[in-house]
CSV table of C-alpha atoms and ligand atoms in Angstrom, one decimal:
chain,number,residue,atom,x,y,z
A,1,UNK,CA,127.0,82.1,100.9
A,2,UNK,CA,123.6,80.5,101.7
A,3,UNK,CA,121.3,82.3,104.7
A,4,UNK,CA,118.6,80.8,106.9
A,5,UNK,CA,115.7,82.4,108.1
A,6,UNK,CA,116.3,85.9,106.4
A,7,UNK,CA,113.6,88.3,105.5
A,8,UNK,CA,113.5,89.7,102.0
A,9,UNK,CA,113.0,93.0,101.1
A,10,UNK,CA,111.2,93.0,97.8
A,11,UNK,CA,108.7,95.4,95.6
A,12,UNK,CA,105.6,93.8,97.7
A,13,UNK,CA,107.4,94.1,101.8
A,14,UNK,CA,109.2,91.9,103.3
A,15,UNK,CA,109.1,88.7,102.6
A,16,UNK,CA,108.4,85.4,105.6
A,17,UNK,CA,111.3,84.1,107.0
A,18,UNK,CA,113.4,82.8,103.9
A,19,UNK,CA,116.3,80.7,102.6
A,20,UNK,CA,118.4,82.1,100.7
A,21,UNK,CA,121.9,81.3,98.3
A,22,UNK,CA,123.8,84.7,97.4
A,23,UNK,CA,126.9,84.7,95.1
A,24,UNK,CA,129.6,86.1,97.7
A,25,UNK,CA,133.6,84.7,97.7
A,26,UNK,CA,134.0,83.0,100.6
A,27,UNK,CA,131.6,83.1,102.9
A,28,UNK,CA,130.5,81.3,105.6
A,29,UNK,CA,126.7,80.4,105.4
A,30,UNK,CA,124.9,81.7,108.4
A,31,UNK,CA,121.9,81.5,110.2
A,32,UNK,CA,120.3,85.2,109.2
A,33,UNK,CA,117.8,85.0,111.9
A,34,UNK,CA,115.4,88.8,112.6
A,35,UNK,CA,118.0,89.7,110.2
A,36,UNK,CA,117.0,91.5,106.7
A,37,UNK,CA,118.1,91.5,103.0
A,38,UNK,CA,117.4,94.7,100.7
A,39,UNK,CA,119.2,94.8,97.1
A,40,UNK,CA,121.6,98.4,97.7
A,41,UNK,CA,120.2,100.7,98.7
A,42,UNK,CA,120.6,103.7,96.0
A,43,UNK,CA,121.9,107.6,97.7
A,44,UNK,CA,120.4,109.7,93.8
A,45,UNK,CA,122.6,112.9,96.2
A,46,UNK,CA,126.6,113.0,97.7
A,47,UNK,CA,129.6,115.2,97.7
A,48,UNK,CA,132.4,113.5,97.2
A,49,UNK,CA,134.7,116.2,96.8
A,50,UNK,CA,137.3,115.1,94.5
A,51,UNK,CA,138.6,116.5,94.1
A,52,UNK,CA,139.4,119.9,95.5
A,53,UNK,CA,138.2,118.6,99.0
A,54,UNK,CA,139.8,116.2,99.5
A,55,UNK,CA,140.6,117.1,103.4
A,56,UNK,CA,136.3,116.4,103.7
A,57,UNK,CA,136.0,113.1,101.6
A,58,UNK,CA,137.4,111.5,98.4
A,59,UNK,CA,135.9,108.7,96.5
A,60,UNK,CA,137.7,105.7,98.5
A,61,UNK,CA,136.4,107.2,101.6
A,62,UNK,CA,133.1,108.1,100.3
A,63,UNK,CA,132.5,105.1,98.8
A,64,UNK,CA,133.8,103.2,101.5
A,65,UNK,CA,131.3,105.1,104.1
A,66,UNK,CA,128.9,104.8,101.8
A,67,UNK,CA,129.0,100.7,101.3
A,68,UNK,CA,129.2,100.9,105.4
A,69,UNK,CA,126.0,102.9,105.5
A,70,UNK,CA,124.0,99.7,103.1
A,71,UNK,CA,124.2,102.2,100.1
A,72,UNK,CA,126.4,100.0,96.7
A,73,UNK,CA,125.5,102.2,94.9
A,74,UNK,CA,126.2,107.0,95.4
A,75,UNK,CA,126.0,109.8,93.0
A,76,UNK,CA,127.9,112.6,93.7
A,77,UNK,CA,127.2,115.8,92.4
A,78,UNK,CA,129.7,118.3,90.8
A,79,UNK,CA,129.9,120.8,93.3
A,80,UNK,CA,134.3,120.5,92.9
A,81,UNK,CA,137.5,122.3,92.5
A,82,UNK,CA,137.3,121.8,89.7
A,83,UNK,CA,133.3,121.6,88.9
A,84,UNK,CA,132.8,118.9,87.3
A,85,UNK,CA,131.6,120.4,83.3
A,86,UNK,CA,134.2,118.9,80.8
A,87,UNK,CA,134.1,115.8,79.2
A,88,UNK,CA,137.6,114.9,80.3
A,89,UNK,CA,137.2,115.9,83.8
A,90,UNK,CA,134.8,113.3,83.9
A,91,UNK,CA,136.2,110.5,82.6
A,92,UNK,CA,138.9,110.7,84.5
A,93,UNK,CA,136.7,110.4,88.2
A,94,UNK,CA,134.9,107.2,85.8
A,95,UNK,CA,137.7,105.7,85.2
A,96,UNK,CA,139.1,105.9,88.9
A,97,UNK,CA,135.7,104.9,90.0
A,98,UNK,CA,135.5,102.1,88.5
A,99,UNK,CA,138.0,100.8,91.1
A,100,UNK,CA,135.6,101.5,93.8
A,101,UNK,CA,134.2,98.2,95.6
A,102,UNK,CA,130.8,99.7,94.8
A,103,UNK,CA,129.1,101.9,92.6
A,104,UNK,CA,130.1,105.7,92.2
A,105,UNK,CA,128.5,107.5,89.6
A,106,UNK,CA,128.5,110.9,88.4
A,107,UNK,CA,125.9,114.0,87.9
A,108,UNK,CA,127.3,116.5,85.5
A,109,UNK,CA,127.4,120.5,85.9
A,110,UNK,CA,123.8,122.5,84.2
A,111,UNK,CA,126.0,125.5,83.4
A,112,UNK,CA,129.9,126.1,83.3
A,113,UNK,CA,131.4,126.6,86.5
A,114,UNK,CA,127.8,126.4,88.2
A,115,UNK,CA,127.4,130.1,87.0
A,116,UNK,CA,124.3,129.8,85.7
A,117,UNK,CA,125.3,131.4,81.8
A,118,UNK,CA,126.7,129.1,80.0
A,119,UNK,CA,125.6,125.3,79.4
A,120,UNK,CA,127.6,122.4,79.6
A,121,UNK,CA,127.6,120.2,76.5
A,122,UNK,CA,125.1,117.7,77.4
A,123,UNK,CA,125.6,114.9,74.7
A,124,UNK,CA,129.5,115.0,75.7
A,125,UNK,CA,128.9,114.5,79.2
A,126,UNK,CA,127.2,111.7,78.5
A,127,UNK,CA,129.1,110.1,76.5
A,128,UNK,CA,131.7,110.3,79.4
A,129,UNK,CA,130.2,109.0,81.5
A,130,UNK,CA,127.6,111.6,82.5
A,131,UNK,CA,124.1,109.9,84.7
A,132,UNK,CA,122.0,113.3,84.7
A,133,UNK,CA,122.8,116.8,85.1
A,134,UNK,CA,122.5,119.5,87.9
A,135,UNK,CA,124.3,122.7,89.0
A,136,UNK,CA,123.1,120.9,92.9
A,137,UNK,CA,124.1,123.9,95.4
A,138,UNK,CA,123.4,126.4,93.7
A,139,UNK,CA,120.8,127.4,91.4
A,140,UNK,CA,121.8,130.6,89.3
A,141,UNK,CA,119.5,129.8,85.8
A,142,UNK,CA,116.9,132.4,85.2
A,143,UNK,CA,114.0,130.6,82.9
A,144,UNK,CA,115.8,131.0,79.0
A,145,UNK,CA,118.3,129.2,80.3
A,146,UNK,CA,116.7,126.9,82.2
A,147,UNK,CA,114.2,125.5,79.4
A,148,UNK,CA,117.2,125.6,77.2
A,149,UNK,CA,119.1,123.4,79.6
A,150,UNK,CA,116.2,120.6,79.7
A,151,UNK,CA,116.9,120.7,76.7
A,152,UNK,CA,119.9,119.9,75.7
A,153,UNK,CA,120.0,117.5,78.5
A,154,UNK,CA,116.6,115.4,76.8
A,155,UNK,CA,118.3,115.7,73.5
A,156,UNK,CA,120.9,114.1,75.4
A,157,UNK,CA,118.9,111.3,77.4
A,158,UNK,CA,119.2,112.8,80.5
A,159,UNK,CA,117.1,113.9,83.4
A,160,UNK,CA,118.3,117.7,84.6
A,161,UNK,CA,118.1,117.6,89.4
A,162,UNK,CA,117.2,120.9,90.3
A,163,UNK,CA,119.1,122.6,93.6
A,164,UNK,CA,115.4,124.3,93.6
A,165,UNK,CA,116.0,128.2,95.4
A,166,UNK,CA,116.3,131.1,93.7
A,167,UNK,CA,118.8,132.3,95.1
A,168,UNK,CA,118.3,136.1,95.7
A,169,UNK,CA,115.5,135.5,97.4
A,170,UNK,CA,117.8,133.7,99.9
A,171,UNK,CA,117.3,129.9,102.0
A,172,UNK,CA,113.3,130.6,103.1
A,173,UNK,CA,109.9,128.1,102.2
A,174,UNK,CA,109.0,131.6,99.4
A,175,UNK,CA,112.6,130.1,97.6
A,176,UNK,CA,112.3,126.8,97.3
A,177,UNK,CA,109.0,127.5,95.9
A,178,UNK,CA,109.3,129.8,93.6
A,179,UNK,CA,112.3,127.6,92.2
A,180,UNK,CA,109.7,124.3,92.3
A,181,UNK,CA,107.3,126.9,90.3
A,182,UNK,CA,109.9,128.4,87.8
A,183,UNK,CA,111.0,124.8,87.1
A,184,UNK,CA,107.6,122.7,86.5
A,185,UNK,CA,106.6,125.7,84.0
A,186,UNK,CA,109.7,125.5,82.5
A,187,UNK,CA,109.1,121.6,81.7
A,188,UNK,CA,105.9,121.8,80.9
A,189,UNK,CA,106.9,123.2,77.5
A,190,UNK,CA,110.0,120.9,76.4
A,191,UNK,CA,108.6,117.9,76.2
A,192,UNK,CA,110.3,114.8,76.6
A,193,UNK,CA,112.5,117.2,79.5
A,194,UNK,CA,113.1,114.7,82.6
A,195,UNK,CA,112.9,117.4,85.6
A,196,UNK,CA,114.1,116.2,89.4
A,197,UNK,CA,113.8,118.5,92.5
A,198,UNK,CA,116.8,117.9,94.9
A,199,UNK,CA,116.4,118.1,98.5
A,200,UNK,CA,112.0,118.7,98.4
A,201,UNK,CA,111.7,120.6,102.4
A,202,UNK,CA,109.0,122.4,102.3
A,203,UNK,CA,104.9,121.4,102.5
A,204,UNK,CA,104.5,123.8,99.7
A,205,UNK,CA,107.1,122.4,97.3
A,206,UNK,CA,104.9,118.7,97.8
A,207,UNK,CA,102.1,120.8,97.2
A,208,UNK,CA,103.0,121.8,93.7
A,209,UNK,CA,104.6,118.9,92.7
A,210,UNK,CA,101.5,115.9,94.0
A,211,UNK,CA,99.4,118.8,91.2
A,212,UNK,CA,102.3,119.2,88.6
A,213,UNK,CA,102.4,114.5,88.7
A,214,UNK,CA,98.3,115.2,88.6
A,215,UNK,CA,98.7,116.5,85.2
A,216,UNK,CA,101.6,114.4,84.2
A,217,UNK,CA,104.1,116.5,84.3
A,218,UNK,CA,107.8,114.3,84.4
A,219,UNK,CA,108.9,115.3,87.8
A,220,UNK,CA,110.4,113.6,90.0
A,221,UNK,CA,111.3,114.2,93.9
A,222,UNK,CA,114.2,113.2,96.6
A,223,UNK,CA,113.6,113.9,100.3
A,224,UNK,CA,116.7,113.4,102.8
A,225,UNK,CA,116.3,111.4,105.6
A,226,UNK,CA,117.1,114.4,107.7
A,227,UNK,CA,114.4,117.0,106.9
A,228,UNK,CA,112.0,114.0,107.2
A,229,UNK,CA,114.2,113.7,110.7
A,230,UNK,CA,114.2,116.4,112.5
A,231,UNK,CA,113.1,120.1,112.4
A,232,UNK,CA,113.7,123.4,113.1
A,233,UNK,CA,112.6,123.6,117.1
A,234,UNK,CA,116.1,120.3,116.2
A,235,UNK,CA,118.6,123.4,115.0
A,236,UNK,CA,118.5,125.7,118.4
A,237,UNK,CA,120.6,122.8,120.5
A,238,UNK,CA,122.4,121.3,117.4
A,239,UNK,CA,124.0,125.2,117.0
A,240,UNK,CA,126.7,125.3,113.6
A,241,UNK,CA,126.0,121.4,113.8
A,242,UNK,CA,122.8,121.9,112.4
A,243,UNK,CA,123.9,124.1,109.9
A,244,UNK,CA,122.4,122.6,106.2
A,245,UNK,CA,121.2,124.0,103.1
A,246,UNK,CA,117.5,123.5,102.8
A,247,UNK,CA,117.4,125.6,106.3
A,248,UNK,CA,115.6,122.5,108.7
A,249,UNK,CA,112.3,123.4,108.8
A,250,UNK,CA,108.9,123.9,110.5
A,251,UNK,CA,107.2,120.4,111.5
A,252,UNK,CA,103.9,121.4,109.5
A,253,UNK,CA,107.1,121.0,106.2
A,254,UNK,CA,108.1,117.7,108.5
A,255,UNK,CA,104.8,116.0,107.8
A,256,UNK,CA,104.1,116.8,104.1
A,257,UNK,CA,107.4,115.0,103.7
A,258,UNK,CA,106.5,112.5,104.8
A,259,UNK,CA,103.1,112.2,103.5
A,260,UNK,CA,104.1,112.7,100.4
A,261,UNK,CA,107.3,110.2,100.4
A,262,UNK,CA,104.0,106.9,101.6
A,263,UNK,CA,102.0,108.6,98.4
A,264,UNK,CA,104.4,108.8,96.1
A,265,UNK,CA,104.9,112.1,95.2
A,266,UNK,CA,108.6,112.2,96.7
A,267,UNK,CA,110.4,109.5,94.5
A,268,UNK,CA,113.5,108.6,96.5
A,269,UNK,CA,115.4,109.1,100.3
A,270,UNK,CA,118.5,111.0,99.0
A,271,UNK,CA,121.1,111.7,101.5
A,272,UNK,CA,122.6,114.8,100.2
A,273,UNK,CA,125.8,113.6,102.0
A,274,UNK,CA,127.2,116.8,102.8
A,275,UNK,CA,131.4,116.4,104.6
A,276,UNK,CA,133.1,119.5,106.1
A,277,UNK,CA,135.9,119.2,107.8
A,278,UNK,CA,135.0,121.0,112.4
A,279,UNK,CA,136.7,124.1,110.9
A,280,UNK,CA,134.7,124.6,107.8
A,281,UNK,CA,131.3,123.5,110.2
A,282,UNK,CA,132.6,125.9,112.7
A,283,UNK,CA,132.2,128.6,110.3
A,284,UNK,CA,128.9,128.1,109.5
A,285,UNK,CA,129.6,125.5,107.0
A,286,UNK,CA,125.9,123.7,105.0
A,287,UNK,CA,125.7,120.1,105.0
A,288,UNK,CA,125.1,117.2,107.5
A,289,UNK,CA,127.2,114.2,106.9
A,290,UNK,CA,124.5,111.5,105.6
A,291,UNK,CA,125.7,107.9,104.3
A,292,UNK,CA,126.3,106.4,107.9
A,293,UNK,CA,123.3,107.6,109.6
A,294,UNK,CA,121.2,107.6,106.6
A,295,UNK,CA,119.5,103.8,106.9
A,296,UNK,CA,118.8,103.4,110.7
A,297,UNK,CA,117.0,106.9,111.0
A,298,UNK,CA,114.9,106.4,107.8
A,299,UNK,CA,113.9,103.1,109.1
A,300,UNK,CA,113.3,105.0,112.2
A,301,UNK,CA,110.5,106.4,110.6
A,302,UNK,CA,108.1,103.3,110.4
A,303,UNK,CA,107.6,103.4,106.6
A,304,UNK,CA,105.6,101.1,105.4
A,305,UNK,CA,108.2,98.8,103.8
A,306,UNK,CA,106.4,98.8,99.8
A,307,UNK,CA,107.1,102.6,100.4
A,308,UNK,CA,111.0,102.1,101.6
A,309,UNK,CA,111.8,99.6,99.1
A,310,UNK,CA,110.2,101.8,97.0
A,311,UNK,CA,112.4,104.8,97.9
A,312,UNK,CA,115.7,103.7,98.3
A,313,UNK,CA,116.1,101.0,96.3
A,314,UNK,CA,113.6,100.9,92.8
A,315,UNK,CA,112.8,104.7,92.0
A,316,UNK,CA,116.6,105.5,92.8
A,317,UNK,CA,117.5,103.8,89.8
A,318,UNK,CA,114.9,104.6,87.7
A,319,UNK,CA,115.8,107.7,88.5
A,320,UNK,CA,118.9,107.8,86.6
A,321,UNK,CA,118.5,104.4,84.6
A,322,UNK,CA,120.0,102.1,86.5
A,323,UNK,CA,119.5,98.6,87.1
A,324,UNK,CA,119.7,96.4,90.7
A,325,UNK,CA,122.9,94.9,90.1
A,326,UNK,CA,123.9,91.5,92.0
A,327,UNK,CA,123.9,93.8,95.1
A,328,UNK,CA,122.7,92.9,98.4
A,329,UNK,CA,122.5,94.5,102.0
A,330,UNK,CA,122.5,92.4,105.4
A,331,UNK,CA,120.8,94.6,107.9
A,332,UNK,CA,120.0,93.9,111.0
A,333,UNK,CA,116.9,96.2,111.9
A,334,UNK,CA,117.4,95.8,115.4
A,335,UNK,CA,120.7,96.9,116.5
A,336,UNK,CA,120.7,100.1,119.0
A,337,UNK,CA,124.2,102.1,118.2
A,338,UNK,CA,125.1,105.8,119.8
A,339,UNK,CA,126.1,107.9,116.6
A,340,UNK,CA,129.6,109.2,117.3
A,341,UNK,CA,131.2,111.3,114.3
A,342,UNK,CA,134.6,109.8,114.8
A,343,UNK,CA,133.5,106.0,114.1
A,344,UNK,CA,132.2,107.5,110.4
A,345,UNK,CA,134.8,105.2,107.9
A,346,UNK,CA,133.6,109.3,105.9
A,347,UNK,CA,135.8,111.8,107.0
A,348,UNK,CA,133.0,114.4,106.9
A,349,UNK,CA,132.5,113.6,111.3
A,350,UNK,CA,129.6,116.7,110.8
A,351,UNK,CA,126.4,114.7,112.6
A,352,UNK,CA,123.1,116.1,113.6
A,353,UNK,CA,122.7,112.9,114.5
A,354,UNK,CA,125.3,112.6,117.5
A,355,UNK,CA,124.6,111.0,120.7
A,356,UNK,CA,121.4,110.1,119.6
A,357,UNK,CA,120.3,106.3,119.7
A,358,UNK,CA,119.3,104.7,116.1
A,359,UNK,CA,118.4,101.6,115.8
A,360,UNK,CA,118.9,99.6,113.0
A,361,UNK,CA,122.6,98.5,111.4
A,362,UNK,CA,124.2,96.9,108.1
A,363,UNK,CA,125.8,93.6,108.6
A,364,UNK,CA,127.2,92.8,105.4
A,365,UNK,CA,127.3,94.5,102.2
A,366,UNK,CA,127.8,92.7,99.0
A,367,UNK,CA,128.7,94.4,95.2
A,368,UNK,CA,129.2,91.9,92.2
A,369,UNK,CA,129.7,88.7,94.4
A,370,UNK,CA,132.8,90.6,96.9
A,371,UNK,CA,132.0,91.2,100.2
A,372,UNK,CA,132.5,95.1,100.8
A,373,UNK,CA,131.7,95.2,104.1
A,374,UNK,CA,131.1,92.9,106.8
A,375,UNK,CA,130.9,94.3,110.7
A,376,UNK,CA,130.8,92.1,114.1
A,377,UNK,CA,127.5,92.3,115.4
A,378,UNK,CA,127.6,92.0,119.4
A,379,UNK,CA,124.7,90.5,120.9
A,380,UNK,CA,123.0,91.4,123.8
B,1,DOR,O1,124.1,122.0,103.0
B,1,DOR,C1,124.3,121.4,102.1
B,1,DOR,N1,125.7,120.7,101.5
B,1,DOR,N2,123.6,121.9,100.5
B,1,DOR,C2,123.8,121.6,99.5
B,1,DOR,O2,123.1,122.3,98.6
B,1,DOR,C3,125.5,121.8,99.0
B,1,DOR,C4,126.0,120.9,99.8
B,1,DOR,C5,127.5,121.4,99.6
B,1,DOR,O3,127.6,120.7,99.6
B,1,DOR,O4,128.4,121.0,101.0
């Protein structure tokens, strides 16, 4: 497929309009004036609920939803039922994922059952296909266990992803800062260990990570579109639809995240896509649908295009050791639409952005020469 007059997102930002040939079976050449071509985005943090909670999401519905949101590769967390803590289950999931239209990789648990006590077999999980280890959703490890986990993961060549919250301290900002402090101390004492802090939400955590990076610790960090776009002020209006963990924070926290992203202290944007059914959400379940709103929410932040590329394309891949593999998205940055969860491909309709007018939409997603999705755009 030949695209004319398309602007290409790359490490140096957006190119001037140019002509690009894309490997795409059967897709007709087109004038792409006004559109942006980007390597597909990689989402480091998704909950696909498979196995165990298939009414919330499955590998298939999650992958389709991600493709509609502009992700050509997503990374699924281990808090399923059963938990992904054994190589046999992981191998089964990896085999099923091979048939999906986009890349789906898996994170395996750090501790059996996410219970924070006995370690999983990092080396065996790596051989079965894990790209990282995380107890995401929980954080029950004490300092000694965390250190042992970092050691085993380093030997297996895997990063450890941390849901930074000391559970007995609750969900306040101090809890996040205490967990980040502990994790940074632990990683400092384990040569070669790689630590990644998930969904950073507070100014305090940003400062700790900034200092650690200055001291050349091997630490990376992600922030979610919702923590970058929303604050505690939105929670009042959202009611149960505002419940997420970590919670939406203050304006100061949000602004610190935005600055940290621009500076590269926060490496990556990751959705924490957490689909829930209506009943669970009404009963207080934490989490937001992430895939299908992420791109316009992130584009609405007004980031420098080089930062956009780094945070959504480049750093997420580096963190889990993947390269860009013939995967593309075509974006209409000017397309406006009103968010309606019922139109999502995901089973999770639980969006905090319902009713909002967003700007930016995926026109086409391509993976390995196949058109995975194409949206017929209505132009005014
Ligand atoms: O809001 C959240 N939802 N935070 C988490 O840490 C877990 C996630 C989930 O699995 O629903």
